[in-house]
CSV table of C-alpha atoms in Angstrom, one decimal:
chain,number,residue,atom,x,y,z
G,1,UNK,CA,75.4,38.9,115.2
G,2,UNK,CA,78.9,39.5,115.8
G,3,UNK,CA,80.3,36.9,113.8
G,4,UNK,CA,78.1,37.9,110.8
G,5,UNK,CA,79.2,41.5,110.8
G,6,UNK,CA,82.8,40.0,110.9
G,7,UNK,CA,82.4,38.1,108.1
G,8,UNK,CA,80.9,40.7,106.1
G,9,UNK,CA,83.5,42.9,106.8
G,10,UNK,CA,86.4,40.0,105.6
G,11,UNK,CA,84.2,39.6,102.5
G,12,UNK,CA,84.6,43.1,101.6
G,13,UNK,CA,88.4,43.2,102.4
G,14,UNK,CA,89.0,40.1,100.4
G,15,UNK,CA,86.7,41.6,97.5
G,16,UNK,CA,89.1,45.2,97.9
G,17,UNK,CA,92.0,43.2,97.9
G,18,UNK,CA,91.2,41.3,94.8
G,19,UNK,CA,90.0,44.1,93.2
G,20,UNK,CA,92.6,46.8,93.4
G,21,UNK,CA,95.2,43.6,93.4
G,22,UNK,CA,94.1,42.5,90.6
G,23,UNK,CA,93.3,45.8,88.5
G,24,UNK,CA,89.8,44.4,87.8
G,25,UNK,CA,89.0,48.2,88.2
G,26,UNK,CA,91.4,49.8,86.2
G,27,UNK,CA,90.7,47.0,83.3
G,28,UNK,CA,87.8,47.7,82.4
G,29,UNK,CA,87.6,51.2,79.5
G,30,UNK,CA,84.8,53.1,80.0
G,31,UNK,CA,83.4,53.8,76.3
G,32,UNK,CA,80.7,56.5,75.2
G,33,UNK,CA,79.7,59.7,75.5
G,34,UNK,CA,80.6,60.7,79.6
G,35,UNK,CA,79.9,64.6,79.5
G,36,UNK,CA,82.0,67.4,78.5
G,37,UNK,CA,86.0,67.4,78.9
G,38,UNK,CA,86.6,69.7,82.0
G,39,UNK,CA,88.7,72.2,81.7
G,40,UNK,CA,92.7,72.5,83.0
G,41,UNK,CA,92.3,74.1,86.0
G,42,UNK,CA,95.2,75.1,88.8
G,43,UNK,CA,97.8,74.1,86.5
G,44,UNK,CA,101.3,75.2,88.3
G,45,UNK,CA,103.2,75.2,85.5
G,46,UNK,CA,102.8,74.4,81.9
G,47,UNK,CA,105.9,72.7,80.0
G,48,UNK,CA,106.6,72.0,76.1
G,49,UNK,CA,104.1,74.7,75.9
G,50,UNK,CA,101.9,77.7,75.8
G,51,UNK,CA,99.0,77.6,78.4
G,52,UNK,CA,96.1,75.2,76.5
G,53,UNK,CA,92.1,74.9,77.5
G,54,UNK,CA,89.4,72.5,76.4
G,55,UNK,CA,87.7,75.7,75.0
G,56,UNK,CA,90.6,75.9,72.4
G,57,UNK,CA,91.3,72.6,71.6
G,58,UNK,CA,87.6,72.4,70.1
G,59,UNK,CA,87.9,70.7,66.7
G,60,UNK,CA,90.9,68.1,67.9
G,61,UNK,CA,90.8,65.0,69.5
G,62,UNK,CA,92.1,65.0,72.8
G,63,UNK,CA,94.4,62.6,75.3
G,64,UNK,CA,94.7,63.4,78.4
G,65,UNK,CA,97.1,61.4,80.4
G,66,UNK,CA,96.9,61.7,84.2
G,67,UNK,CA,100.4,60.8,85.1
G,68,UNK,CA,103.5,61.1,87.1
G,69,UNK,CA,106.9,60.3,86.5
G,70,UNK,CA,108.0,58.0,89.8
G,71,UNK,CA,104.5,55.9,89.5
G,72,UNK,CA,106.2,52.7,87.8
G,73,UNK,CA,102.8,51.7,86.1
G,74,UNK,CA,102.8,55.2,84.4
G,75,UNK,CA,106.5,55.0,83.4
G,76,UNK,CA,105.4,52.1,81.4
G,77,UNK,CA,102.7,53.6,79.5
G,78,UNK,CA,104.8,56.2,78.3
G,79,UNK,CA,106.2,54.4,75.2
G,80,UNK,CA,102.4,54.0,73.9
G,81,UNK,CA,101.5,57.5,74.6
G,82,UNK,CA,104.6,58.9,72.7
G,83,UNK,CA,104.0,56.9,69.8
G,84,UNK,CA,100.3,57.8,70.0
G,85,UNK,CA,101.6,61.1,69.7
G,86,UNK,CA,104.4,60.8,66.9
G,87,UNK,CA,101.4,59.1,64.9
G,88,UNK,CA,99.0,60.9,64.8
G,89,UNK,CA,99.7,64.4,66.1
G,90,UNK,CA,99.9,65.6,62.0
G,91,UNK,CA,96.1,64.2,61.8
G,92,UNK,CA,94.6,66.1,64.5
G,93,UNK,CA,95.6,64.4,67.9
G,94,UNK,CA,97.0,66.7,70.5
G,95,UNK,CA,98.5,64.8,73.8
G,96,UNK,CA,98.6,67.0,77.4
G,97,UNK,CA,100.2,64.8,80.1
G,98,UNK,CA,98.8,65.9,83.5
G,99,UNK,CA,101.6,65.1,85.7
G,100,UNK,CA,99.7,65.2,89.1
G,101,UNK,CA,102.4,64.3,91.6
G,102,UNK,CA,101.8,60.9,94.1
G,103,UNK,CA,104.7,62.5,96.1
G,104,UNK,CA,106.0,66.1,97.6
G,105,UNK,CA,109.2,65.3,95.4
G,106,UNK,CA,107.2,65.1,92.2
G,107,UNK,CA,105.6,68.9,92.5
G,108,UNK,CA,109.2,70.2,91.9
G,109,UNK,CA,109.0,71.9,88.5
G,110,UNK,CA,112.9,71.0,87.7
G,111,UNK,CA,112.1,67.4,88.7
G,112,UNK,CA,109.5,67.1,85.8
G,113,UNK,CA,111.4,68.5,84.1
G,114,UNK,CA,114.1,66.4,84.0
G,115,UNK,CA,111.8,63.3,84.1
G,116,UNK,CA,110.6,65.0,80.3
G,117,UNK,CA,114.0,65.2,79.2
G,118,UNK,CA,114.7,61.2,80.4
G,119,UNK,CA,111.6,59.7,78.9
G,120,UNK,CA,111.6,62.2,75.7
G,121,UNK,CA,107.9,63.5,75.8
G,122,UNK,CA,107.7,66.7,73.6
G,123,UNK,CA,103.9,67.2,74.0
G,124,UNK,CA,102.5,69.1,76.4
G,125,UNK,CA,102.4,69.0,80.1
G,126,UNK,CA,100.2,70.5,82.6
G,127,UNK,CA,101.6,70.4,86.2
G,128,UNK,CA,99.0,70.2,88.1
G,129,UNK,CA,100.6,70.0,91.7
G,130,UNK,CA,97.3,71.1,93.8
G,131,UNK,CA,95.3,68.3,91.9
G,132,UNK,CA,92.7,70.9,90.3
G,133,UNK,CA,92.5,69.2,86.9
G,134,UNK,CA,93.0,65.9,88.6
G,135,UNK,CA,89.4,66.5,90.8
G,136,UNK,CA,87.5,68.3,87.9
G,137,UNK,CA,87.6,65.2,85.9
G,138,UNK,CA,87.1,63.1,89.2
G,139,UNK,CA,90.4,60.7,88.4
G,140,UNK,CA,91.6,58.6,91.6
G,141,UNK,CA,93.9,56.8,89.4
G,142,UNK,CA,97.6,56.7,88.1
G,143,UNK,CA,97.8,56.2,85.2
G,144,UNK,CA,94.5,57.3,83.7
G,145,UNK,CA,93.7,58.4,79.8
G,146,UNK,CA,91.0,59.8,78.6
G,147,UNK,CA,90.0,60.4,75.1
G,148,UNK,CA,87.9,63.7,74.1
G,149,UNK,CA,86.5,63.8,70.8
G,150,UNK,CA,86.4,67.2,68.7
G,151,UNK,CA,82.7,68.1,70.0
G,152,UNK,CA,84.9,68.3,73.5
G,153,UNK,CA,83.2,65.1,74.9
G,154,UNK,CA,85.2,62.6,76.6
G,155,UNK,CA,84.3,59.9,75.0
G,156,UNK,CA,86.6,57.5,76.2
G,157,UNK,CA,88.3,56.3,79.5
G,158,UNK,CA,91.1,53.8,80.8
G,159,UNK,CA,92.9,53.4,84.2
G,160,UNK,CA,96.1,51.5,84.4
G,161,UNK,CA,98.1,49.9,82.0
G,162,UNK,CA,97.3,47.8,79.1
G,163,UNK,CA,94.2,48.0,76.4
G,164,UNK,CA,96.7,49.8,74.0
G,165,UNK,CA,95.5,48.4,71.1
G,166,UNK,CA,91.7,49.4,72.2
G,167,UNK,CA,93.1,52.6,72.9
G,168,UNK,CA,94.2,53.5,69.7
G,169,UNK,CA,91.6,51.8,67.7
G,170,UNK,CA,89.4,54.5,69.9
G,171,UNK,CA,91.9,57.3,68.8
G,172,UNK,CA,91.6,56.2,65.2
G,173,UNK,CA,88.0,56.0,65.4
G,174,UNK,CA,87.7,59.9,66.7
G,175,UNK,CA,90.2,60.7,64.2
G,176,UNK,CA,88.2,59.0,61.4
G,177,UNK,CA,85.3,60.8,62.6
G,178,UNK,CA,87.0,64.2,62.4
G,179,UNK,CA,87.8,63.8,59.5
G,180,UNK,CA,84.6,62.5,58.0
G,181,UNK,CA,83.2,66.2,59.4
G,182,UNK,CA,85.3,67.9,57.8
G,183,UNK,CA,87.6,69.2,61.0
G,184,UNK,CA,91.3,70.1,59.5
C-alpha cells in the first residue's frame, strides 16, 4: 500500500513539474463569455491616470494586464501590449496594467514608476500592492491578460507569454463588434 501511495504521489509531482515547466497551463486561452469584469479594487496607487472602474469603462473594450516589472516573462510581453495599445487605443481599446508586485521591492510607488519610464507604457496602471484586483478576478498568474468586451464581460483570457497573434485577432474581433453596435 505504501509503495502505491508513493507512486501516486511521484506521478503527480512529475505531472506538476511538467505542467508548470512546461506552461501547458498558461498555453491554453480561455475563450467565451466568463462573467462580468470585476471591478479595481484596493488599488494603492493609480499612474498615467485618473482613478478608472469597470462601471465607467462600459462601452470600451478592455485589457487588463496583470503584471509586474521584475517578472522576466512579463517584461517580454510588454512590447505586444504597447503596440496593442498604440493601435488601437483611437478605436476604442483602453489598456490598465495591474502591476501586482511578486516582491516587497515592487510595491514601491517610485519603483514602478521608474520601471514605466524604462519600458515606455503611457496607459494606465493600477498598483495594486495588497493584491485586491489581483483576487477579485481569481489570477494566480504573471503575466495574465484578459480581454473584456463593451457589455463588461471578460470574454477572453491568457496566462504567460505567447498567443499574440490570437490575442489580437480577439481584440480586433471585440473591436469589430463595437463597432458593428454602434459604440463610439
Amino acid at each position: 500500500m505504501r509503495n502505491l501511495i508513493r507512486a501516486v504521489l511521484a506521478a503527480a509531482g512529475i505531472a506538476a513539474i511538467y505542467t508548470f515547466g512546461t506552461g501547458a497551463i498558461a498555453e491554453s486561452p480561455e475563450v467565451g463569455d466568463q462573467g462580468v469584469a470585476p471591478e479595481f479594487v484596493n488599488i494603492t496607487q493609480w499612474l498615467n491616470s485618473e482613478p478608472l472602474t469597470m462601471q465607467g469603462l462600459r462601452g470600451k473594450v478592455v485589457l487588463v494586464d496583470f503584471w509586474t516589472y521584475a517578472c522576466g516573462n512579463c517584461v517580454n510581453t510588454l512590447p505586444y501590449v504597447k503596440q496593442w495599445y498604440d493601435k488601437y487605443k483611437d478605436q476604442g481599446l483602453v489598456v490598465v496594467g495591474v502591476h501586482t508586485p511578486e516582491f516587497p521591492f515592487e510595491k514601491s510607488t517610485a519603483n514602478v514608476q521608474a520601471a514605466l519610464k524604462r519600458f515606455d507604457i503611457r496607459y494606465p496602471v493600477a498598483q495594486d500592492n495588497a493584491y485586491g484586483t489581483w483576487s477579485a478576478y481569481r489570477n494566480q498568474y504573471w503575466p495574465a491578460t484578459y480581454l473584456i468586451d463593451a457589455e463588461g464581460r471578460i470574454v477572453y483570457q491568457h496566462y504567460g507569454e505567447g498567443r499574440y497573434k490570437e490575442t489580437e485577432a480577439e481584440i480586433q474581433k471585440l473591436l469589430a463588434q463595437r463597432k458593428a453596435a454602434g459604440v463610439h
